[in-house]
CSV table of C-alpha atoms and ligand atoms in Angstrom, one decimal:
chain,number,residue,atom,x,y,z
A,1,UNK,CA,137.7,85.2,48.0
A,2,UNK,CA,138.0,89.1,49.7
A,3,UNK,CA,135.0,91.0,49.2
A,4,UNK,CA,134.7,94.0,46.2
A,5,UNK,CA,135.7,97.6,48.0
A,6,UNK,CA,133.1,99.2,49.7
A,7,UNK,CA,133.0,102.7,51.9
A,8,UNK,CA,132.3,101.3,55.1
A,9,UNK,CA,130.1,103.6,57.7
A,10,UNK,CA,129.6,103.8,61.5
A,11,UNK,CA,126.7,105.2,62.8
A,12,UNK,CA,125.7,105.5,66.2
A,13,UNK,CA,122.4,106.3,66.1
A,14,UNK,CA,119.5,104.7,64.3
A,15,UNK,CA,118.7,108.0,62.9
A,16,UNK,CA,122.4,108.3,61.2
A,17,UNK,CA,122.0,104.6,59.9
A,18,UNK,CA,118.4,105.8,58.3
A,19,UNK,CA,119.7,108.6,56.6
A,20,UNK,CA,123.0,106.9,55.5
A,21,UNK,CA,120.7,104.4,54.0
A,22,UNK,CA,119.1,107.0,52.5
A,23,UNK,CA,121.5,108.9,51.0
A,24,UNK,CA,123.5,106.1,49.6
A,25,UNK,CA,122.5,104.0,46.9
A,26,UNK,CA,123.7,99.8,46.8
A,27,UNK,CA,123.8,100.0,50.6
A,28,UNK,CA,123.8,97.0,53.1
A,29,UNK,CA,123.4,96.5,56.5
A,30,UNK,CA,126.3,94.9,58.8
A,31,UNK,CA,124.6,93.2,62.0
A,32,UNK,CA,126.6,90.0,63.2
A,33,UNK,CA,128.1,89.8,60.2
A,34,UNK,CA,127.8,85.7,59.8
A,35,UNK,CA,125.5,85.5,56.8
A,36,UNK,CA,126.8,89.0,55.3
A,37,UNK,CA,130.0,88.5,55.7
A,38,UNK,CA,130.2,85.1,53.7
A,39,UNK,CA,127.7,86.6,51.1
A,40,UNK,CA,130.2,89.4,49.9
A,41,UNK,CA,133.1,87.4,50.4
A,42,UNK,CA,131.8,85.0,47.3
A,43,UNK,CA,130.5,87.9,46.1
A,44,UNK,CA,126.9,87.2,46.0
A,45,UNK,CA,126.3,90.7,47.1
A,46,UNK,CA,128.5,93.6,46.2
A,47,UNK,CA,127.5,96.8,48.1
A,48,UNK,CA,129.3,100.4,47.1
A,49,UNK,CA,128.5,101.2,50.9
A,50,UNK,CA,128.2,98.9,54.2
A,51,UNK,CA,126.7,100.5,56.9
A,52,UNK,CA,127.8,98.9,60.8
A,53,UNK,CA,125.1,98.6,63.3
A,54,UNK,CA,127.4,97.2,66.0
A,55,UNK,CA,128.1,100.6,67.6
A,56,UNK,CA,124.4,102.0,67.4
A,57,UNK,CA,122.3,102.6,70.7
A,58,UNK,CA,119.0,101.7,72.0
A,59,UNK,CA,118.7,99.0,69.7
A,60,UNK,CA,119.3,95.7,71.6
A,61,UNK,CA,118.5,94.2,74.7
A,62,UNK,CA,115.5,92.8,76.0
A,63,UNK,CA,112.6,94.9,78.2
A,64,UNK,CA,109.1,93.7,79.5
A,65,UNK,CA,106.2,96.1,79.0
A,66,UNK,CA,102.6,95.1,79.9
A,67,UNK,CA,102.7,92.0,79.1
A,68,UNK,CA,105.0,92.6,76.1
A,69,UNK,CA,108.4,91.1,75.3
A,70,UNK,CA,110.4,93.9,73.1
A,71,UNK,CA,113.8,92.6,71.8
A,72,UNK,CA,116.1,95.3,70.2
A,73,UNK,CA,116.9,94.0,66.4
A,74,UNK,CA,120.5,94.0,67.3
A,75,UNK,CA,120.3,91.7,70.6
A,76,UNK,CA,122.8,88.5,69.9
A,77,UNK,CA,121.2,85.1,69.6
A,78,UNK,CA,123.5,84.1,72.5
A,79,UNK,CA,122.1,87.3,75.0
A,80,UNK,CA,118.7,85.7,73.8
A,81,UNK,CA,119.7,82.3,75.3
A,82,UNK,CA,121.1,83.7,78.6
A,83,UNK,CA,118.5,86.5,79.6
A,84,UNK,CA,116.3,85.8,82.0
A,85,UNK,CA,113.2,87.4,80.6
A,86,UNK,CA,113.3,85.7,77.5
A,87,UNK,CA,114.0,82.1,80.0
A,88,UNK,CA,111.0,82.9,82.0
A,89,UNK,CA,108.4,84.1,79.4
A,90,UNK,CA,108.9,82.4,76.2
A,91,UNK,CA,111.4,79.4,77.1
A,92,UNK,CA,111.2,78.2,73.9
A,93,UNK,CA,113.3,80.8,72.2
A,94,UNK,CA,116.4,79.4,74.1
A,95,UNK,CA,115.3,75.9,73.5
A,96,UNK,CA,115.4,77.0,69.8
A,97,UNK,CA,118.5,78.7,69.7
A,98,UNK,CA,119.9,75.1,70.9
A,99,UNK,CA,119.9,74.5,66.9
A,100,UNK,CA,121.2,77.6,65.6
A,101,UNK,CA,124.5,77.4,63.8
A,102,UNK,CA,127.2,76.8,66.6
A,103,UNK,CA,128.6,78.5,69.8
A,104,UNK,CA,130.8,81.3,68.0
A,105,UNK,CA,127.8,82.0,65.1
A,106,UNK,CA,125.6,82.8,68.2
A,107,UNK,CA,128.1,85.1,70.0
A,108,UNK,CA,127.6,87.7,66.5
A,109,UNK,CA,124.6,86.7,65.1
A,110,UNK,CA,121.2,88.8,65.9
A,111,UNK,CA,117.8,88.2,65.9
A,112,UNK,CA,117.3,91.4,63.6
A,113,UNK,CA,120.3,89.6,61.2
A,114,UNK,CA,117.8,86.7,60.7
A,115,UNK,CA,114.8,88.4,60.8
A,116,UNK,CA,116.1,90.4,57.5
A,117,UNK,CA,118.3,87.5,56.3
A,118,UNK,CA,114.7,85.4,56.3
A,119,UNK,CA,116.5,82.1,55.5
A,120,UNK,CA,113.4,79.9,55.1
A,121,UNK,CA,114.4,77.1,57.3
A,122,UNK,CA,115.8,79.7,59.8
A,123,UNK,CA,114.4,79.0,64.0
A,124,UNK,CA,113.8,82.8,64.5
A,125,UNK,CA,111.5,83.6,61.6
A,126,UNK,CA,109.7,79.9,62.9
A,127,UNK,CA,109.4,81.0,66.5
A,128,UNK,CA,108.1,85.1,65.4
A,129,UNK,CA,105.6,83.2,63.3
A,130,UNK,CA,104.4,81.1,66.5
A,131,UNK,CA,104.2,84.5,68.6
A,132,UNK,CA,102.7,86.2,66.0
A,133,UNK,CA,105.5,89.3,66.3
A,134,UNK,CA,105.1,92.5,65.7
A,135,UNK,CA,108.1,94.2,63.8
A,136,UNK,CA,108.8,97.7,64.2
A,137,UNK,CA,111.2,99.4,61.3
A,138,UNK,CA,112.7,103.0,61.2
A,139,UNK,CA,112.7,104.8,57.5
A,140,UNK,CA,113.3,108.4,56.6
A,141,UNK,CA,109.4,109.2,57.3
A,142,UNK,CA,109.7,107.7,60.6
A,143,UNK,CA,108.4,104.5,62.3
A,144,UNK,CA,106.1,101.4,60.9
A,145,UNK,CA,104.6,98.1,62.4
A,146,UNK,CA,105.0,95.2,60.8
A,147,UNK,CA,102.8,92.0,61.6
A,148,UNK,CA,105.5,88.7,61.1
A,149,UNK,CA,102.2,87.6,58.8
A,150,UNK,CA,103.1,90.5,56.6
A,151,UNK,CA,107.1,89.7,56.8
A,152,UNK,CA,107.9,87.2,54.5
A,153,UNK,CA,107.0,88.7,50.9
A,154,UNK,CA,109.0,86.5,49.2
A,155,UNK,CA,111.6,84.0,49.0
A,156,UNK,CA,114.2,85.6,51.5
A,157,UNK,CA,112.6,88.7,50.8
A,158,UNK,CA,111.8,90.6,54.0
A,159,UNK,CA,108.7,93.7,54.2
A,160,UNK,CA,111.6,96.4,54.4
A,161,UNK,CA,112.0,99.4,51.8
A,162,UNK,CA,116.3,99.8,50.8
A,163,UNK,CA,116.3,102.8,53.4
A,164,UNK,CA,114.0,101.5,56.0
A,165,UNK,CA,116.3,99.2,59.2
A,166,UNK,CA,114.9,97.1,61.9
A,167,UNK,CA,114.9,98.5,65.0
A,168,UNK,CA,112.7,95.8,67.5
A,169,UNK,CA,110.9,92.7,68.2
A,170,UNK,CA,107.8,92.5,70.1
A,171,UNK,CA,105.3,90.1,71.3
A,172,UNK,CA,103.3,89.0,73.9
A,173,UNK,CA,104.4,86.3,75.7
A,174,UNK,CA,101.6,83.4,77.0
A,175,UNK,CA,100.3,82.7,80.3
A,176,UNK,CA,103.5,81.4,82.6
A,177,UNK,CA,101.8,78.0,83.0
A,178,UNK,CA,101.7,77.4,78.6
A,179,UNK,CA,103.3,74.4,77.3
A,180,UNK,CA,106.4,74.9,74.7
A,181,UNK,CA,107.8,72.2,72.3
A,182,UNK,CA,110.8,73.3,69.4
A,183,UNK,CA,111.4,70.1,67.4
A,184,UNK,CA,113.6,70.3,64.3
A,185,UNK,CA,115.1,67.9,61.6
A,186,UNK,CA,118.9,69.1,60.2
A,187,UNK,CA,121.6,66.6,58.2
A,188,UNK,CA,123.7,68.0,60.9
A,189,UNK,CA,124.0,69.9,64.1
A,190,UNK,CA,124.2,73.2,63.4
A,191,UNK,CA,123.1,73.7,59.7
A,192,UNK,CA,119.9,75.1,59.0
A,193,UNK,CA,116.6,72.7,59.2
A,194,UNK,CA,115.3,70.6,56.7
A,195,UNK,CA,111.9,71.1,58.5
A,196,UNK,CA,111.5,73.1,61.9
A,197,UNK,CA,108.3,73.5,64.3
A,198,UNK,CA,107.7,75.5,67.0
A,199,UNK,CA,104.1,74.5,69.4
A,200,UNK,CA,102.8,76.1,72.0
A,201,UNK,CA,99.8,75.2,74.3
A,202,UNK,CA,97.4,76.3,76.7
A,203,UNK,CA,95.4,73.9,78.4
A,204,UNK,CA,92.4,74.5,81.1
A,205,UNK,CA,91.0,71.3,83.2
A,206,UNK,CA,92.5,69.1,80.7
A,207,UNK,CA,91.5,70.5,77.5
A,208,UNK,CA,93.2,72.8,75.0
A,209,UNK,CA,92.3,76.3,75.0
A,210,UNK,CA,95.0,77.9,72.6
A,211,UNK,CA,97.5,76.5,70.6
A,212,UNK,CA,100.0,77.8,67.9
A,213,UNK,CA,102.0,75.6,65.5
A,214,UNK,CA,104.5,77.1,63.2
A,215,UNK,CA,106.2,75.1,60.5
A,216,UNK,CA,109.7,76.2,58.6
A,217,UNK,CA,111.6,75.2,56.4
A,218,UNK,CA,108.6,73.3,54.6
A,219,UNK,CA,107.9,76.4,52.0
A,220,UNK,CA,109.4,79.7,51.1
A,221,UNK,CA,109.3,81.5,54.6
A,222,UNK,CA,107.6,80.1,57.6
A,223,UNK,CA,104.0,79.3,57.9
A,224,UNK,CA,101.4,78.8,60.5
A,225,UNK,CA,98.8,76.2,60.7
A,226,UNK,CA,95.9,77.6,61.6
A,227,UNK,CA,93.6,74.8,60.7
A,228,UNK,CA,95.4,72.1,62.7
A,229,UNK,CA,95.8,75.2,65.6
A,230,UNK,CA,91.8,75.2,65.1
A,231,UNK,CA,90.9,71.6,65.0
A,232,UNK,CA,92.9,71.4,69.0
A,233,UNK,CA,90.6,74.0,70.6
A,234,UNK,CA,88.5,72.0,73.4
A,235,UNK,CA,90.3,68.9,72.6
A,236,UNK,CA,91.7,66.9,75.4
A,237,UNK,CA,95.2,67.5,75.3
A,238,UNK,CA,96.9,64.3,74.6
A,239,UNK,CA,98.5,62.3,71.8
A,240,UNK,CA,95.2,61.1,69.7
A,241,UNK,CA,94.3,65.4,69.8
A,242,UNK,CA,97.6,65.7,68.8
A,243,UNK,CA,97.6,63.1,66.2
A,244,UNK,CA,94.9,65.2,64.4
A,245,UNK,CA,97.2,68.0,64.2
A,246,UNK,CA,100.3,66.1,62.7
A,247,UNK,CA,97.7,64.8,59.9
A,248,UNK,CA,96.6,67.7,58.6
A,249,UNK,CA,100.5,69.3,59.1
A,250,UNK,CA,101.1,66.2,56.5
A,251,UNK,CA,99.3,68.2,54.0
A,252,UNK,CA,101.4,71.2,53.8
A,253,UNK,CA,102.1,73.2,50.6
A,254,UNK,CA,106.0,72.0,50.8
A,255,UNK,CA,109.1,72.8,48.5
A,256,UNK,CA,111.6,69.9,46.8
A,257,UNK,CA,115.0,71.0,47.0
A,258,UNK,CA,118.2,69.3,45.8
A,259,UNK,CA,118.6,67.5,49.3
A,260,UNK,CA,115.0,66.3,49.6
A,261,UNK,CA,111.5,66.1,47.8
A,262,UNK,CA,108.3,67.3,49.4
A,263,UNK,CA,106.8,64.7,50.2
A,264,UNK,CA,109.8,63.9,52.2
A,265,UNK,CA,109.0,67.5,54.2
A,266,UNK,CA,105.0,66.3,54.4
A,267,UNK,CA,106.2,63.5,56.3
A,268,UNK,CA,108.6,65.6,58.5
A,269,UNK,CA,106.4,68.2,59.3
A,270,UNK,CA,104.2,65.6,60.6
A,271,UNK,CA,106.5,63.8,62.8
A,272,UNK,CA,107.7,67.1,64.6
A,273,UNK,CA,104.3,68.5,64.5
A,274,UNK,CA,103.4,65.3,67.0
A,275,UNK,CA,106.4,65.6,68.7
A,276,UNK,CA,106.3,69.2,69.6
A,277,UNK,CA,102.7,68.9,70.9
A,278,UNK,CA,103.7,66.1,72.7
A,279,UNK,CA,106.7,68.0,74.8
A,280,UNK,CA,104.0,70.7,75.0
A,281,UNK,CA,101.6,69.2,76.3
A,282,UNK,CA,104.0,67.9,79.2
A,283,UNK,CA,105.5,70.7,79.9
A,284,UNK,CA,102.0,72.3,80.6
A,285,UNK,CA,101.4,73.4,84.2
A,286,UNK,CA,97.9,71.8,84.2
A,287,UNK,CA,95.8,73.7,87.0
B,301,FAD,C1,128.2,78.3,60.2
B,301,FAD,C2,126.8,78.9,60.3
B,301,FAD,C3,125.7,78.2,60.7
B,301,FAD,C4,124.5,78.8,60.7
B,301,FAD,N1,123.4,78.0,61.1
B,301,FAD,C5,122.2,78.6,61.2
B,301,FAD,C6,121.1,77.9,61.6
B,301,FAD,O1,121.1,76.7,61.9
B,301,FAD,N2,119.9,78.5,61.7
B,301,FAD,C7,119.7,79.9,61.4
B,301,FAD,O2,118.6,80.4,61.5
B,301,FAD,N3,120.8,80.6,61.0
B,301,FAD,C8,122.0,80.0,60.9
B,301,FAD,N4,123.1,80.8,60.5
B,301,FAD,C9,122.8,82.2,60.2
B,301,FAD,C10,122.8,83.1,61.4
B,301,FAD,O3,121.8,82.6,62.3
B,301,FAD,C11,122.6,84.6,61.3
B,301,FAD,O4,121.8,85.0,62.4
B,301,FAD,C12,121.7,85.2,60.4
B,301,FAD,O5,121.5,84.6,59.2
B,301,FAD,C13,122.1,86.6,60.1
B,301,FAD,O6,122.3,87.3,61.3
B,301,FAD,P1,123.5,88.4,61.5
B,301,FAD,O7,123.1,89.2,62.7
B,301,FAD,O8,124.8,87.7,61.4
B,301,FAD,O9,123.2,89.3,60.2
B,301,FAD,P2,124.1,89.8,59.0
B,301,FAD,O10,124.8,88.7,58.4
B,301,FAD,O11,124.9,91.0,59.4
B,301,FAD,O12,123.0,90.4,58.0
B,301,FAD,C14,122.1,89.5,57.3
B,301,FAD,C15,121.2,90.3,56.4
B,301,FAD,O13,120.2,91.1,57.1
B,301,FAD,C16,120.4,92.5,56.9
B,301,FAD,N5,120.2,93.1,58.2
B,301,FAD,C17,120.8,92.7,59.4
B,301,FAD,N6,120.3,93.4,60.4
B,301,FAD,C18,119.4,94.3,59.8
B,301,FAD,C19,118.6,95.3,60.4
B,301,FAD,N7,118.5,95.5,61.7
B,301,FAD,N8,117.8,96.0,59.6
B,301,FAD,C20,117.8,95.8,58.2
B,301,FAD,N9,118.6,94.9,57.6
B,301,FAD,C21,119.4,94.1,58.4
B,301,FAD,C22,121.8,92.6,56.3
B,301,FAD,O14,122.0,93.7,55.5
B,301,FAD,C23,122.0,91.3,55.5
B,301,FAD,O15,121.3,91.4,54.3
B,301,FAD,C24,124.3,80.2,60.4
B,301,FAD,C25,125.4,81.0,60.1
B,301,FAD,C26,126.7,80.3,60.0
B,301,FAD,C27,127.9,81.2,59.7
């Protein structure tokens, strides 16, 4: 199927893609195109105006600030993979990326794309949940910070008013010696998770001072588990402390789909919960 006509727009400036956005009712967005694009082919969508961010400024790439990491919405997943901030300070975005789609879906695809796509199962949304990101959108009235806590409003339904556009990605990344493990369960390489999870650990003389687990796929958007996060602070970090964790990840509030039930996705999101903990807690530069 071709998608129903649409005027199609070209701003360069964030500014010009506000106002567009603003002026024109039934308006989408056109980032990397790769969940859009198939969307108004079948039709799912039908926009009287589609508005290009692929020749806008000043919003991609990646810059450090005190401690910061702040990703422009329209960075590619594949820039993501190969910049060396994002290697050095949170590893475990690349190692993520790994599972996303294929090769040529990461050469369009950007994190802004999935941030707003939202897909619940999606590796970004997972890993913004883990870092507790801070999303920054431009409307007509100007800027506003989003917690990733405040994201999700509902199923693949994004914080974002019709005329408001993401612009950045921030969070601060952990101590250089943390521990990172990104384990997820697909039917297939490439299509979205059945159940994803996303650890990371610190650990001081042997014993776990912070910890962040973030589970997707399990529910309607991506959720953290604080308690289990809890219950590992001045535990010893190894596989009994992390056994604690994967029980109470078997409890999660979990959705049954036409591929599997949820008790099915309890029992994942245990397994990976261990498993991530595990690589994390190896990958920790004890001192
Ligand atoms: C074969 C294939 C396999 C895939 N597998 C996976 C996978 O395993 N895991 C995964 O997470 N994803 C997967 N995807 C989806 C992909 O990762 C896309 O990143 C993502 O869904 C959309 O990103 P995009 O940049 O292409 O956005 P687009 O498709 O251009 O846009 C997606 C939506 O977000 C809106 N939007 C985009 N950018 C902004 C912005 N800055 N501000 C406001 N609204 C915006 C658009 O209007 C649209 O509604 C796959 C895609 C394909 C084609």
């Amino acid at each position: 199927m071709k998608p129903a006509p649409f005027i199609y727009h070209n701003p360069l400036t964030p500014e010009d893609a506000v106002s567009l956005l603003a002026s024109n009712e039934e308006a989408k967005i056109l980032a990397g195109g790769q969940s859009l694009m198939p969307m108004l082919n079948m039709r799912f969508v039908v926009p009287d105006h589609v508005i290009d961010l692929n020749n806008v400024t000043g919003i991609d790439g990646v810059t450090n600030r005190d401690n910061l990491l702040e990703i422009g919405a329209m960075t590619r997943q594949c820039d993501l993979m190969a910049n060396d901030l994002v290697k050095s300070k949170a590893p475990i975005i690349p190692e993520a990326l790994e599972h996303v789609g294929h090769f040529q879906t990461r050469n369009r695809c950007t994190i802004g794309g999935s941030l707003c796509h939202l897909d619940p199962a999606a590796e970004l949304p997972c890993l913004m949940a883990a870092y507790d990101a801070n999303l920054t959108v431009q409307g007509p009235e100007g800027q506003r910070e989003i917690p990733f806590i405040e994201w999700p409003l509902a199923y693949m339904i994004p914080n974002l008013a019709p005329d408001e556009l993401l612009t950045k990605i921030s969070f601060r990344y952990w101590s250089l010696n943390h521990g990172f493990g990104f384990e997820e369960f697909a039917r297939r390489h490439g299509d979205f998770a059945i159940v994803a999870v996303a650890a990371l650990l610190e650990v001081d003389d042997g014993k776990i001072t912070r910890a962040a687990i973030s589970i997707g796929g399990a529910n309607i958007s991506p959720v953290r588990l604080v308690k289990a996060e809890e219950a590992l602070i001045g535990m010893l970090a190894n596989e009994d402390t992390y056994k604690v964790a994967a029980d109470i990840a078997q409890e999660i509030e979990s959705i049954s789909d036409a591929y599997v039930t949820s008790q099915y996705r309890q029992r994942l999101a245990g397994t990976l919960v261990q498993r991530a903990l595990v690589k994390a807690g190896d990958r920790v530069n004890r001192s």
